[in-house]
Tab-separated table of C-alpha atoms in Angstrom:
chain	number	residue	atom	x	y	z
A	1	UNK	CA	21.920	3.444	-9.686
A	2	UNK	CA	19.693	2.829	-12.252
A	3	UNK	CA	15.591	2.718	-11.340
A	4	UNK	CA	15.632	-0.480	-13.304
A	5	UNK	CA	19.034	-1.861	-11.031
A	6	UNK	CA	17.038	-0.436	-7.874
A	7	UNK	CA	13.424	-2.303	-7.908
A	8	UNK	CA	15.430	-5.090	-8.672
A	9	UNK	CA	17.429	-4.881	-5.512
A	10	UNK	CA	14.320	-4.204	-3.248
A	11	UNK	CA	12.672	-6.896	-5.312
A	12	UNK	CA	15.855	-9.602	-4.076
A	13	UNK	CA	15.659	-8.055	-0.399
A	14	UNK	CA	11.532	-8.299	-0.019
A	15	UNK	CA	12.493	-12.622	-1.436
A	16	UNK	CA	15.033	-12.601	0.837
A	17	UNK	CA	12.943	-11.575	3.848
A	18	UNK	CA	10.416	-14.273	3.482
A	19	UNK	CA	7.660	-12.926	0.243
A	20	UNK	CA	6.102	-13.787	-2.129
A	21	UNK	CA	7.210	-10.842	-4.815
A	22	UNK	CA	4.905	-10.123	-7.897
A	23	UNK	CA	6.448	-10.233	-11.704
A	24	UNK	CA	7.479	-6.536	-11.763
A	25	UNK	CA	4.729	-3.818	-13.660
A	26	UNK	CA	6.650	-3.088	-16.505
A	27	UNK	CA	3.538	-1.562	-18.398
A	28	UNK	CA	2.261	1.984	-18.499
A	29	UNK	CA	0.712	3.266	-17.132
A	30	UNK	CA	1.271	2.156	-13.129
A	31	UNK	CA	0.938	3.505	-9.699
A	32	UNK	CA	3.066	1.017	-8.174
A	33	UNK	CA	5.856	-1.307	-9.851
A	34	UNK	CA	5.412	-4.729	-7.485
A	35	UNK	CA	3.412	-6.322	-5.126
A	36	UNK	CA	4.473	-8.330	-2.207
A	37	UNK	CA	2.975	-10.914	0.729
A	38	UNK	CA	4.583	-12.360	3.822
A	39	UNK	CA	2.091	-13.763	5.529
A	40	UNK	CA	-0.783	-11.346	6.380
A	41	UNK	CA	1.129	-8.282	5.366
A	42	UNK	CA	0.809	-7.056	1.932
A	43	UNK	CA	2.366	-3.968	0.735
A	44	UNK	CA	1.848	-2.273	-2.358
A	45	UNK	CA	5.555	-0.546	-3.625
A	46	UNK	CA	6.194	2.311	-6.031
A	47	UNK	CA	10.421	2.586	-6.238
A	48	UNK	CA	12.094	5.471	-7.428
A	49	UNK	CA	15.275	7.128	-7.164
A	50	UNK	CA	14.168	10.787	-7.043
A	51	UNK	CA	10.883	10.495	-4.696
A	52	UNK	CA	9.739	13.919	-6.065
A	53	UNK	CA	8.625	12.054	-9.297
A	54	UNK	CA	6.085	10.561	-6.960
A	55	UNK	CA	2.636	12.981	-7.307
A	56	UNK	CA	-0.699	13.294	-6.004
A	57	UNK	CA	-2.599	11.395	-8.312
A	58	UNK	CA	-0.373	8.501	-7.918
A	59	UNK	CA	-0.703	8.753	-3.994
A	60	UNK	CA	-4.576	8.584	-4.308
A	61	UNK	CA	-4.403	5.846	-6.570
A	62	UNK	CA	-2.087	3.693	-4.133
A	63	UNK	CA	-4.285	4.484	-1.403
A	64	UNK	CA	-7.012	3.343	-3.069
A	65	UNK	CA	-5.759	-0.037	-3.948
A	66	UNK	CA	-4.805	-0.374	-0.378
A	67	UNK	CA	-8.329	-0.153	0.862
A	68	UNK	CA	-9.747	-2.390	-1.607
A	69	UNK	CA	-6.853	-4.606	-1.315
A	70	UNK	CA	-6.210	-4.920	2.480
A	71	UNK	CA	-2.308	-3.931	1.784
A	72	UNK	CA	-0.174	-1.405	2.948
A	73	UNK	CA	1.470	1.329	0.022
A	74	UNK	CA	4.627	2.285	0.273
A	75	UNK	CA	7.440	4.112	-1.301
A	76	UNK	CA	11.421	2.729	-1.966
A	77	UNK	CA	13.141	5.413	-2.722
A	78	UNK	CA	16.710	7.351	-2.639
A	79	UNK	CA	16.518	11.040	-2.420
A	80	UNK	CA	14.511	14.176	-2.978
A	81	UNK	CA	15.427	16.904	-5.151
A	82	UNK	CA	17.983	18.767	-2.387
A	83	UNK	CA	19.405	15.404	-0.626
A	84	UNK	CA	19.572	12.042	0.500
A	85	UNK	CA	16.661	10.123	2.314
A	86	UNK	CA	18.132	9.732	6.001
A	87	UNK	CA	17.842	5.843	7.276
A	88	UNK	CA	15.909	4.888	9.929
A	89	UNK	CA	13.422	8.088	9.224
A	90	UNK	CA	10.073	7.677	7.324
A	91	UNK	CA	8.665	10.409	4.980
A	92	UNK	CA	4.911	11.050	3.604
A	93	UNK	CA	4.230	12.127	-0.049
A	94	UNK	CA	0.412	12.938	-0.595
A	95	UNK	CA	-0.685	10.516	2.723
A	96	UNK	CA	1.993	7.239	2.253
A	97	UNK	CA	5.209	6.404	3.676
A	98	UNK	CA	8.068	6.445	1.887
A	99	UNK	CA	11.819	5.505	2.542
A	100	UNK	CA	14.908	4.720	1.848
A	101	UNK	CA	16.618	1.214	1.053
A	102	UNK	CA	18.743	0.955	4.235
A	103	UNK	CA	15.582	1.477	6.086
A	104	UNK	CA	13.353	-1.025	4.085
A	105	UNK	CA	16.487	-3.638	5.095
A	106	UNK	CA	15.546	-2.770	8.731
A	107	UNK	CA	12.226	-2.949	8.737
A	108	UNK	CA	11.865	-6.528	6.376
A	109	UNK	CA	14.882	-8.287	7.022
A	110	UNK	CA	15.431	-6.922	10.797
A	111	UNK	CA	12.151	-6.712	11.582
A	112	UNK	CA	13.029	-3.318	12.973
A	113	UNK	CA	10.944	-0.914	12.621
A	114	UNK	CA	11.902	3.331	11.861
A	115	UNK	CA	11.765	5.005	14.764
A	116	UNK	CA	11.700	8.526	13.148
A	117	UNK	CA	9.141	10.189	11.212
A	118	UNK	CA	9.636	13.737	9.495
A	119	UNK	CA	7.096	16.212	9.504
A	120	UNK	CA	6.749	20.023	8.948
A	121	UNK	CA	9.040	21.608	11.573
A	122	UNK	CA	12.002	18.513	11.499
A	123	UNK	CA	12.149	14.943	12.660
A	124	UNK	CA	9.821	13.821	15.680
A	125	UNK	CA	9.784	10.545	17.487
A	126	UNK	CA	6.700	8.520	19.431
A	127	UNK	CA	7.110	9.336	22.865
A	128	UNK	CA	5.780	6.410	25.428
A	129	UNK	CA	3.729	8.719	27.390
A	130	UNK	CA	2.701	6.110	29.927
A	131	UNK	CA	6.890	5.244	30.810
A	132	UNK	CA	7.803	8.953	31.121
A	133	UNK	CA	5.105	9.528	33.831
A	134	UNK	CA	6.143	6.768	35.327
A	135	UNK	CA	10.013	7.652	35.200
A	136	UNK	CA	9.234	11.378	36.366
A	137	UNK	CA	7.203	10.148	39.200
A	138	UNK	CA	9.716	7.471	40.580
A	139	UNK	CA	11.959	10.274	40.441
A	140	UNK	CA	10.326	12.089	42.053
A	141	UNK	CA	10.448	15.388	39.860
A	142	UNK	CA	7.026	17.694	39.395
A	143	UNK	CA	6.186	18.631	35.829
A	144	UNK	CA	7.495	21.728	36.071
A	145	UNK	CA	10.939	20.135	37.518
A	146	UNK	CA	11.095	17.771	33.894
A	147	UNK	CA	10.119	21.352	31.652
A	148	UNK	CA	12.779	23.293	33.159
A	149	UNK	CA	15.758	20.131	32.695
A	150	UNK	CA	14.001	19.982	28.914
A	151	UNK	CA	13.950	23.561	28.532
A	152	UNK	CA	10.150	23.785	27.581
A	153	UNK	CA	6.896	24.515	29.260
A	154	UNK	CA	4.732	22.357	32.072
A	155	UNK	CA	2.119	22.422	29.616
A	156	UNK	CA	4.292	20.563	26.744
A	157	UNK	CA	5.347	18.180	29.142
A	158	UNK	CA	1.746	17.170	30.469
A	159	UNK	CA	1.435	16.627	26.326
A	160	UNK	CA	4.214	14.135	26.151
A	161	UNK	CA	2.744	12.520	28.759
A	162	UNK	CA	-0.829	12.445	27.044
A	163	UNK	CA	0.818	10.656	24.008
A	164	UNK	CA	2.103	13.852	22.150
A	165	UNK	CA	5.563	13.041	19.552
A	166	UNK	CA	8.217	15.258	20.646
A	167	UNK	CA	11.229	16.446	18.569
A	168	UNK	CA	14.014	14.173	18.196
A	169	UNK	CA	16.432	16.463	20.306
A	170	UNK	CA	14.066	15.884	22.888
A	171	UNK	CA	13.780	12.627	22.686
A	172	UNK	CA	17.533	12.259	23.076
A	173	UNK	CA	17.731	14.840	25.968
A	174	UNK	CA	14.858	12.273	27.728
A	175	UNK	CA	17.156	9.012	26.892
A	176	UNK	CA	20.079	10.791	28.372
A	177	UNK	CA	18.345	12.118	31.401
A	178	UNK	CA	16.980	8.746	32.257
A	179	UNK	CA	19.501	6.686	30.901
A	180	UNK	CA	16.973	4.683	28.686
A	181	UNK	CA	14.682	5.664	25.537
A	182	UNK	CA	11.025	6.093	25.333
A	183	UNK	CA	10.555	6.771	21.664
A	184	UNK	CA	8.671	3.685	19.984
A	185	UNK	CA	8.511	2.527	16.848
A	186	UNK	CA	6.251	4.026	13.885
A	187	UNK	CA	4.378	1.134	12.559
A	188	UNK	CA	4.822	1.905	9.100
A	189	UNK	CA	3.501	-1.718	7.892
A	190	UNK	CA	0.095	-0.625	9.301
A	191	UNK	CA	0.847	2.334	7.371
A	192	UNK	CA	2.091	4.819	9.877
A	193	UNK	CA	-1.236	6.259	10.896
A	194	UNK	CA	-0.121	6.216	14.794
A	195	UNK	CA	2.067	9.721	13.735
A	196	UNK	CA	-0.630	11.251	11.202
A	197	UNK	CA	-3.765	11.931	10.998
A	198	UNK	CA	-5.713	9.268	9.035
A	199	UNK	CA	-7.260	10.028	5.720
A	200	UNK	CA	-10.376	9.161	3.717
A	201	UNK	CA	-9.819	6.838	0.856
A	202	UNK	CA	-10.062	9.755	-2.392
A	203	UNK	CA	-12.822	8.709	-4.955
A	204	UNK	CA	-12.444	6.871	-7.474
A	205	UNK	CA	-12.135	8.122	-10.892
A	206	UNK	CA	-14.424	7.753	-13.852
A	207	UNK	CA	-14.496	4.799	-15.610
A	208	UNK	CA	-13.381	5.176	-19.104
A	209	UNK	CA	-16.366	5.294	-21.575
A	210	UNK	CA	-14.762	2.392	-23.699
A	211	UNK	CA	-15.610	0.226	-20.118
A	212	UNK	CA	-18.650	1.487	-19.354
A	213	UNK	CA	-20.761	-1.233	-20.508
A	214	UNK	CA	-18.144	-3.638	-19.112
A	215	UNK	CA	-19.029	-2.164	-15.344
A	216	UNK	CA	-22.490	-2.078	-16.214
A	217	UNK	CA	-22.577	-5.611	-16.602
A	218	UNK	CA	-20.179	-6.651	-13.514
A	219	UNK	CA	-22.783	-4.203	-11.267
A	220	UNK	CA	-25.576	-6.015	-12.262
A	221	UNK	CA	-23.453	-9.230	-11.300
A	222	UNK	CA	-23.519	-7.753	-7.907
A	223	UNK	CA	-20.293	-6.326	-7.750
A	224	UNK	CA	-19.129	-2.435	-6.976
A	225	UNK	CA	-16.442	-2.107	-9.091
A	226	UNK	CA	-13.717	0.557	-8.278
A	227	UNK	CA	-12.390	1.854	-11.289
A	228	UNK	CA	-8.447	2.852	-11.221
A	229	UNK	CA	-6.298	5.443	-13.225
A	230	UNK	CA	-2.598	4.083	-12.940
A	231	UNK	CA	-2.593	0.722	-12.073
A	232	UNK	CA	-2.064	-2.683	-14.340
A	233	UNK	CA	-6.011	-3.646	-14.272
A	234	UNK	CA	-8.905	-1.152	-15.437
A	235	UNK	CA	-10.624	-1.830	-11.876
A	236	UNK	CA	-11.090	-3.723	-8.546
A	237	UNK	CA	-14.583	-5.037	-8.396
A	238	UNK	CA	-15.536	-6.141	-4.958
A	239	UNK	CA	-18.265	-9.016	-5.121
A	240	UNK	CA	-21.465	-7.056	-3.005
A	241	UNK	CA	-22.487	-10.116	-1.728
A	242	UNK	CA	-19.541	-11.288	0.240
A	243	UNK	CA	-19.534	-14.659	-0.985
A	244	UNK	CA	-16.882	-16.982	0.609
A	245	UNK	CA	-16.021	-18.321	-2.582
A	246	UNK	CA	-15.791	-15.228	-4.460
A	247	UNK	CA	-12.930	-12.555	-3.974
A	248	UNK	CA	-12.433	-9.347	-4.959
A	249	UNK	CA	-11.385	-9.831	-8.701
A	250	UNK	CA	-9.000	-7.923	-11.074
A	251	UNK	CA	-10.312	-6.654	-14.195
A	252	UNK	CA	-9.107	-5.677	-17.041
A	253	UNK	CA	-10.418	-4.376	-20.559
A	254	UNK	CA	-9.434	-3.863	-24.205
A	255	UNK	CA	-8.927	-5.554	-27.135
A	256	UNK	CA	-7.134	-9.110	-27.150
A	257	UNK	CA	-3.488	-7.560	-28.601
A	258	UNK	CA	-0.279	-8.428	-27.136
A	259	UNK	CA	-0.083	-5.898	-24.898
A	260	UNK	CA	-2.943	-6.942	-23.510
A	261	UNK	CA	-2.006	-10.387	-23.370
A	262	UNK	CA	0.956	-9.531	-21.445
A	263	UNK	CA	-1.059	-7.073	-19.135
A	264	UNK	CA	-2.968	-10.066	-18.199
A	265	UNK	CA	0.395	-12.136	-17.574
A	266	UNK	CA	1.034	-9.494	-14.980
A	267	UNK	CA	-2.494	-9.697	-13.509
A	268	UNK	CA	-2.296	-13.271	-12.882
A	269	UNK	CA	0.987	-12.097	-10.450
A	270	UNK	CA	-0.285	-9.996	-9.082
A	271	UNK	CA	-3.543	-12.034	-8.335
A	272	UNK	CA	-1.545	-14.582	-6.822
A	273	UNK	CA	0.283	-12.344	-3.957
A	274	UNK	CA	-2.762	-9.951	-3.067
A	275	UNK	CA	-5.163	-13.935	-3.330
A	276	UNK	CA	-7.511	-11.936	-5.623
A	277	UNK	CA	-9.255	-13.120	-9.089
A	278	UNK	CA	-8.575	-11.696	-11.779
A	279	UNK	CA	-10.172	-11.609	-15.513
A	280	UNK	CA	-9.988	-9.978	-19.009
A	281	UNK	CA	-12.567	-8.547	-20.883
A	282	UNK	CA	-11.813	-8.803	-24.614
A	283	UNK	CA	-13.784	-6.812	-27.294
A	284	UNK	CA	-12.379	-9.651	-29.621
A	285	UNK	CA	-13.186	-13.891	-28.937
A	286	UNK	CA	-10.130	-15.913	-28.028
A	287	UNK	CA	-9.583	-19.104	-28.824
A	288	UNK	CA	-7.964	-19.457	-25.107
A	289	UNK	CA	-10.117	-19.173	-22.223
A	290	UNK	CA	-7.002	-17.899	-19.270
A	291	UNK	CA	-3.407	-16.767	-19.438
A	292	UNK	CA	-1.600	-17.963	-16.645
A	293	UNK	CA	-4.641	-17.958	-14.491
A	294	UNK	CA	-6.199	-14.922	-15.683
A	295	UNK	CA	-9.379	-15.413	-16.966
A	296	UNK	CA	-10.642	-14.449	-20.429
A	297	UNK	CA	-14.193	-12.992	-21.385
A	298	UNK	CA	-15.049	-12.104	-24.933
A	299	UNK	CA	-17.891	-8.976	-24.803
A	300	UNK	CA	-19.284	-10.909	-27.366
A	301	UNK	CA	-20.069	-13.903	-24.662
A	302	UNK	CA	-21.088	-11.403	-21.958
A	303	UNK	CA	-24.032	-9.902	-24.107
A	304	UNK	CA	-25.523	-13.299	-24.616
A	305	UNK	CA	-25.620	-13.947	-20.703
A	306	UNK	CA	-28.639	-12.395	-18.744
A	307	UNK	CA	-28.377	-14.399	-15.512
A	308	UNK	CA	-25.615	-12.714	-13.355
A	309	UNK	CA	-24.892	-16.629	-11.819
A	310	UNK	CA	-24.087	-17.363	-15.070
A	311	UNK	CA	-21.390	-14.599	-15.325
A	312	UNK	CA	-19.790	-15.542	-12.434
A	313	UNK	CA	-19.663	-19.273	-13.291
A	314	UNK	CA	-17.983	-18.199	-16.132
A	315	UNK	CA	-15.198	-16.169	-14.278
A	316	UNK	CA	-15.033	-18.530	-11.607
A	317	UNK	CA	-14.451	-21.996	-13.969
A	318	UNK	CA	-12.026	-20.152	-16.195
A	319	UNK	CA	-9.651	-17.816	-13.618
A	320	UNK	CA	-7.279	-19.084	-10.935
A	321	UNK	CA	-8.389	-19.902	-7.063
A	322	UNK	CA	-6.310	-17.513	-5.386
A	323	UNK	CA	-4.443	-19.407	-2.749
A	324	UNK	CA	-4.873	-18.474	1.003
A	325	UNK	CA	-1.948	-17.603	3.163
């Protein structure tokens, strides 16, 4: 299957499960190829065939979106290099989830969540801690009576008690021995942090020196803008002052060309699902002031404004309200 053939099948799946889907990035360059909202889940989605094609810059720069975005990044995908993505298991590639189709059917349409995560060592499962004490003791076994029917030490035991995954062959010798299961689910749309340890958001990268004065001006707007390396938009900027009726805005820069136009196009989608702003810095003047909702700000007009009000008037009257949930 085609990558192409593929986003466009997880793109019908995520409509048919209830969201609203973004127009699909198809720009360079991009860290994740759609956007997508059900409710008060967002989710941020890179889709590949070959998963390995996924690398660590790419991973920071997804993570980074999802802080500044409140969404979740994930990865569709079909295989690695040496085989086929298992169903019902989730992967991690430099700190974000990743699976495989049949999976992403679960967990959207279903609403059924993986219950199997891999890690170094094999596949491991949550193990409900508080149940299996509970089970042992009604059964009246010691922990050394439940190591030696699993075969491992009272020591490991006490740890699956205490909330610590076990293998998936245990986890199926503990279903069979009590007739019932006590893995639960990994909550991947929360981004799967209950089976890994959480990491800091990575820094963010430079800002080109062709945007420089373009931040320069936003900061002294009172926004902390969050420059990106892969994605659609040149930045997030985050308004400092928390206004209610000012979101976090998408920003682009460059000169008013057609490519740009149609990056712009994109930003308005992608404004829409993640209920951000977004605007366009141009180093030429338009005669338009928006494209579908994205704002448009010639250089030229932001050098003759020295009250920062003024500059967000501006933005404000000529990009989209995002709508609310």
């Amino acid at each position: 299957m085609s990558r192409s053939a593929l986003v466009g099948n997880v793109t019908a799946m995520l409509e048919d499960a209830g969201f609203l889907v973004s127009e699909r990035c198809a720009i360079r360059p991009k860290s994740f190829d759609i956007a997508a909202r059900r409710g008060e889940d967002l989710v941020l989605l890179k889709i590949l065939g070959n998963i390995d094609a996924f690398d660590g810059t790419t991973g920071e720069e997804m993570r980074r979106l999802g802080t500044y975005l409140d969404a979740t990044p994930m990865v569709v995908g079909l295989r690695t290099r040496d085989e086929d993505l298992k169903p019902g298991v989730v992967y991690f590639r430099h700190g974000v989830p990743v699976f495989n189709p049949d999976t992403a059917m679960d967990l959207f349409i279903e609403g059924v969540p993986p219950l199997i995560y891999a890690a170094p060592g094999g596949l491991y499962v949550n193990i409900d801690g508080d149940l299996l004490s509970d089970e042992r003791r009604e059964r009246g076994w010691s922990l050394g009576q439940l190591a030696t029917e699993l075969g491992v030490s009272r020591r490991t035991v006490s740890k699956y008690e205490d909330g610590m995954n076990a293998s998936i062959e245990v986890a199926i010798q503990l279903e069979e021995m009590f007739d019932q299961p006590f893995s639960s689910p990994v909550e991947v749309m929360d981004g799967a942090e209950d089976v890994r340890d959480a990491e800091p958001t990575p820094d963010d990268p430079d800002p080109e020196s062709d945007d420089e004065h373009v931040v320069h001006v936003l900061t002294r707007a009172g926004f902390t803008v969050h420059p990106t390396a892969r994605a659609p938009f040149k930045a997030v900027s985050e308004d400092d002052e928390r206004r209610r009726d000012f979101t976090p805005m998408l920003t682009g820069h460059s000169a008013f060309t057609r490519s740009a136009e149609k990056r712009a196009r994109i930003m308005s989608s992608l404004g829409e699902v993640t209920q951000t702003r977004s605007v366009y810095f141009t180093e030429d003047q338009s005669k338009r002031e928006s494209v579908e909702g994205t704002a448009l700000v010639s250089c030229e007009e932001l050098a003759d404004i020295n009250d920062p009000d003024e500059i967000r008037d501006l933005i404000r009257d000529r990009s989209q309200e995002p709508s609310e949930a």
